[in-house]
Coordinates of C-alpha atoms in Angstrom, one line a residue:
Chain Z
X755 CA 122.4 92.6 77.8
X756 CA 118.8 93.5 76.8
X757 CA 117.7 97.1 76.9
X758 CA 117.3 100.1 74.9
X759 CA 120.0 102.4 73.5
X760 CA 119.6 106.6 72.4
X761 CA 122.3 108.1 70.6
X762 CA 123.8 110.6 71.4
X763 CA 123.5 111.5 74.7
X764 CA 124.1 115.0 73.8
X765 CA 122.8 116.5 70.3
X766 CA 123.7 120.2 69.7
X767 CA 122.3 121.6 66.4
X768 CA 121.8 125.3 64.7
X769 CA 118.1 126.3 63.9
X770 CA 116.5 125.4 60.6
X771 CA 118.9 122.1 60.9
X772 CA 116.3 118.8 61.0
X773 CA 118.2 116.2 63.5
X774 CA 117.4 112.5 64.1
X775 CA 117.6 111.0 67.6
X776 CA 118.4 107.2 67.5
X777 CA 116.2 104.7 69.5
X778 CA 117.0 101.0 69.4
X779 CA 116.3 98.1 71.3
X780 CA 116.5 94.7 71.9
X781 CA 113.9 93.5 73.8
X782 CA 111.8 92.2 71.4
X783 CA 109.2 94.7 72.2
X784 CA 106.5 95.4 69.5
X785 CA 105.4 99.0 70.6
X786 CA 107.7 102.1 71.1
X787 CA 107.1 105.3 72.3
X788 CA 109.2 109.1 72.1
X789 CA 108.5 111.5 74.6
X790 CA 109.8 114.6 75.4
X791 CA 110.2 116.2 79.2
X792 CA 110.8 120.0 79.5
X793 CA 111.8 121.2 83.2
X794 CA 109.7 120.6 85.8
X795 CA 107.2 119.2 83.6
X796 CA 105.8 115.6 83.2
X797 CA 106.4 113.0 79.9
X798 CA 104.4 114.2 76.6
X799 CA 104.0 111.5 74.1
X800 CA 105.4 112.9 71.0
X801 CA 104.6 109.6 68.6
X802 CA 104.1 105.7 69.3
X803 CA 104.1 102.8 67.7
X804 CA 102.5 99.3 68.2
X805 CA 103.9 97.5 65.7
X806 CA 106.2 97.6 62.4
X807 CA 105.5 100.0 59.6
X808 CA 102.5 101.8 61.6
X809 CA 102.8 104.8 64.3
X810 CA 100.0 106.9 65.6
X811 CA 100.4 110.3 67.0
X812 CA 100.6 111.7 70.1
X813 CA 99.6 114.2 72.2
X814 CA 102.4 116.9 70.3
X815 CA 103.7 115.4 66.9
X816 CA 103.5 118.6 65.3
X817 CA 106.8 119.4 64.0
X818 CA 108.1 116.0 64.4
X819 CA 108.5 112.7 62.0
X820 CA 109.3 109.1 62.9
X821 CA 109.5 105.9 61.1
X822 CA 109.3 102.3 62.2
X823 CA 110.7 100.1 59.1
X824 CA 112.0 97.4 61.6
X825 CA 110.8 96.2 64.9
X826 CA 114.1 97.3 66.8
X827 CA 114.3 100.9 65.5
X828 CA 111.8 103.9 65.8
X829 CA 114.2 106.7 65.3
X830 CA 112.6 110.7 65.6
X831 CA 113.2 113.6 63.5
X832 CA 112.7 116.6 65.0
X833 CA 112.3 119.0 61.8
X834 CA 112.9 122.6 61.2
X835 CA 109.3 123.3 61.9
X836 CA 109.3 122.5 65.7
X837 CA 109.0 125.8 67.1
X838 CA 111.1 125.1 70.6
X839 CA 113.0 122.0 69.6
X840 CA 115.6 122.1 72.8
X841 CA 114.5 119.3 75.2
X842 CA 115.2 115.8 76.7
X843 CA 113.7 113.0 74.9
X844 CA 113.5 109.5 76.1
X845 CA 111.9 106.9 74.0
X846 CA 110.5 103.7 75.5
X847 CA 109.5 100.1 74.4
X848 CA 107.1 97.7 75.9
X849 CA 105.5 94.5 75.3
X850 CA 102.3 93.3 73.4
X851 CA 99.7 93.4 75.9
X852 CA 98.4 96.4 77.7
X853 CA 99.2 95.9 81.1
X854 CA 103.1 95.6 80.0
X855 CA 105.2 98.3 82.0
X856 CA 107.3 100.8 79.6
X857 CA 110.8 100.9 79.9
X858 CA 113.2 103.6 79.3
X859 CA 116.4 104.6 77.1
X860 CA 118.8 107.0 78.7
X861 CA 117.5 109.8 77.0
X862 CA 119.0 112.8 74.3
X863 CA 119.1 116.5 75.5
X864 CA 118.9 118.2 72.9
X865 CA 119.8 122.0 72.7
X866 CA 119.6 124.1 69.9
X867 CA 120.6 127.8 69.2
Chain V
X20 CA 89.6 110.9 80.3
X21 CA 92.4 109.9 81.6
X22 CA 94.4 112.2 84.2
X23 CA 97.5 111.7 86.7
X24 CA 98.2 114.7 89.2
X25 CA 100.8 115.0 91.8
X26 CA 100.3 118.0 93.7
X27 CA 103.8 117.8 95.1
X28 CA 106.3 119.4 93.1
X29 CA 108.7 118.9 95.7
X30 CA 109.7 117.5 98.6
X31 CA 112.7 118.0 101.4
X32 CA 113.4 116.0 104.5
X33 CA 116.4 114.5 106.3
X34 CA 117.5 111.6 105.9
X35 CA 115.7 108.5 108.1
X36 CA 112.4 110.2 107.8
X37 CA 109.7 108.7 106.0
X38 CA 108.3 110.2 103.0
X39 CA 104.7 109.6 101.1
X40 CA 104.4 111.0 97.3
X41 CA 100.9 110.8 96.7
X42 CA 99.1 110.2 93.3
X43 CA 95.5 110.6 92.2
X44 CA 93.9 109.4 88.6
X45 CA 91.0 109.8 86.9
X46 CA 90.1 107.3 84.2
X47 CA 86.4 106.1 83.3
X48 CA 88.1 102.3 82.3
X49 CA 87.1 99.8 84.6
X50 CA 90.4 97.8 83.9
X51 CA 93.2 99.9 84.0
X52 CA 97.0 100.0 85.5
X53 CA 98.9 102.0 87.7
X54 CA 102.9 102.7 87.7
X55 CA 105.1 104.2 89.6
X56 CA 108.8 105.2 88.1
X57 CA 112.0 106.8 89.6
X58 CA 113.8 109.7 87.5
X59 CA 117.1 109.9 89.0
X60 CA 119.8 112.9 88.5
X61 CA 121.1 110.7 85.1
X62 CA 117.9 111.0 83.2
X63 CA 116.8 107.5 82.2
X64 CA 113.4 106.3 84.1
X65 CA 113.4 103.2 86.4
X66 CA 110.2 101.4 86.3
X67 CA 109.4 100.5 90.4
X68 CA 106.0 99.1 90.6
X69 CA 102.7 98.0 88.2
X70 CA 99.2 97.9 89.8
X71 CA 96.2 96.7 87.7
X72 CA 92.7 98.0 89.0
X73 CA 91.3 94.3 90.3
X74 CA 94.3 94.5 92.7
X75 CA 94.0 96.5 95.7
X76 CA 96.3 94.9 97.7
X77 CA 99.1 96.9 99.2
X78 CA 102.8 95.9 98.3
X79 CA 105.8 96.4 100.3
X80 CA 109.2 96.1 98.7
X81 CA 112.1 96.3 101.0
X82 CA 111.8 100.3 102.3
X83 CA 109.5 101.0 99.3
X84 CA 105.8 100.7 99.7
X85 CA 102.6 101.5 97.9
X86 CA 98.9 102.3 99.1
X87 CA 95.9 102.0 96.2
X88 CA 92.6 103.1 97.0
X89 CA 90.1 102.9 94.6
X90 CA 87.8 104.3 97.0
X91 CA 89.9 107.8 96.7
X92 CA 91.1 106.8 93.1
X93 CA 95.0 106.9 94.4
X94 CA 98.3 105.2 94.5
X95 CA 100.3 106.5 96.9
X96 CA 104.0 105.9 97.5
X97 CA 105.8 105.5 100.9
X98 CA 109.7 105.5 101.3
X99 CA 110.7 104.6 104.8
X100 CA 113.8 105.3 106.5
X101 CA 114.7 107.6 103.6
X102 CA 118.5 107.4 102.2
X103 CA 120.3 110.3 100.2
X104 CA 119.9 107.6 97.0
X105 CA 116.2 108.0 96.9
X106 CA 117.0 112.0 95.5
X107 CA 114.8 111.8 92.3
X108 CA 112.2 112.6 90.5
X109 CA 109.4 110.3 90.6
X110 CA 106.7 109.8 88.5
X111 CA 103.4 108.4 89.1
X112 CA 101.7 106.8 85.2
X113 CA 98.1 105.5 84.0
X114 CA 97.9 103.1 81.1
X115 CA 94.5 102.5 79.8
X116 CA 93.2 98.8 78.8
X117 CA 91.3 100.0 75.8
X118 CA 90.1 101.9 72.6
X119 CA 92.8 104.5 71.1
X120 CA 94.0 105.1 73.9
X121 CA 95.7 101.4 74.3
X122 CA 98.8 101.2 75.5
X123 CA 99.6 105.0 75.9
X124 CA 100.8 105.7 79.5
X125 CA 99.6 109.2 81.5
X126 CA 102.4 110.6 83.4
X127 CA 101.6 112.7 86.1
X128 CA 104.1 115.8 86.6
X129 CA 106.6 114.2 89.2
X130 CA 107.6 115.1 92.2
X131 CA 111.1 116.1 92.9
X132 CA 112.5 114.2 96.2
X133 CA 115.6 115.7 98.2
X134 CA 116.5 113.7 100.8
X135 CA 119.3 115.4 103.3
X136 CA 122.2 113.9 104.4

């Protein structure tokens, strides 16, 4: 079955811990995308990438690192320096041309104390 | 600039009614597209419908349906005969055609749907 995968579903971590969220897919998609959604609040684009070994930043990267060394992965660290870490994020893959819908993984919540 | 807003943060009725979550955008691209997802209780977003800008027809899937007017700059989505399954959150995106900005979707801020047994 085609799709995309997050793991876990649940991440609980201490403060001043950096944590990784896992995003994989296969579609065969070249661009990926991490977002975060905080209660009754829409998607921000954290980071996205349109192809391997490149990733631009989006609209609140700031206290966040990714990588894309492989077409299927685009995993997230959310590092020490994000300031209110505890969220859902939900990364996304789509296909080369513009008008390509996104679609979703099942999403981490993370929660940190 | 490009900008999604859904002024309803949430809506109630019972279920059979029908039920329009309405979504305007501003974007200055002449070639653009329009989506509409659903956000159910689980988390992980459904992708429902794509509309590119040169399209204004109006599509009708099963009790779903969706309204763009350029006119008004919005794409607005009708659920007829609502059903208890249709409790989500929905989201109404933009996804430019050009420049920097290519590929990036605009979410608006969703509205929450409760429908009532």
């Amino acid at each position: 079955d085609g799709g995309i995968t997050q793991s876990p579903k649940y991440l609980f971590r201490k403060e001043g811990q950096n944590v990784t969220l896992s995003c994989e897919q296969n579609l065969n998609h070249d661009a990926m995308y991490w977002y975060r959604q905080d209660p009754g609040q829409g998607l921000r684009l954290i980071y996205y990438s349109q192809i391997v070994n490149d990733f631009q930043k989006g609209d609140i990267a700031e206290g966040y690192s990714v990588s894309r060394e492989k077409k299927e992965s685009f995993p997230l660290t959310v590092t020490s320096a994000q300031k209110n870490p505890t969220a859902f994020y939900l990364c996304a893959s789509s296909g080369p041309e513009s008008s390509y819908e996104q679609y979703f993984g099942p999403g981490t919540r993370l929660t940190v104390t | 600039a490009q900008k999604v807003t859904q002024a309803q943060t949430e809506i109630s009725v019972v279920e059979k009614e029908d039920v329009t979550l309405d979504c305007v955008y501003e974007t200055r691209d002449t070639t653009y597209y329009l989506f509409w997802y659903k956000q159910p209780p689980s988390g992980e977003l459904v992708f429902l419908i794509r509309r590119n800008s040169f399209d204004e027809q109006n599509e009708i899937s099963g009790r779903y349906s969706w309204n763009f007017q350029k006119s008004t700059s919005s794409f607005n989505f009708t659920i007829t005969a609502s059903q208890v399954v249709d409790s989500a959150v929905y989201f109404c995106a933009l996804k430019s055609d050009r420049g920097s900005t290519l590929g990036r979707l605009y979410f608006g801020r969703g509205t929450q749907l409760t429908v009532w047994p």
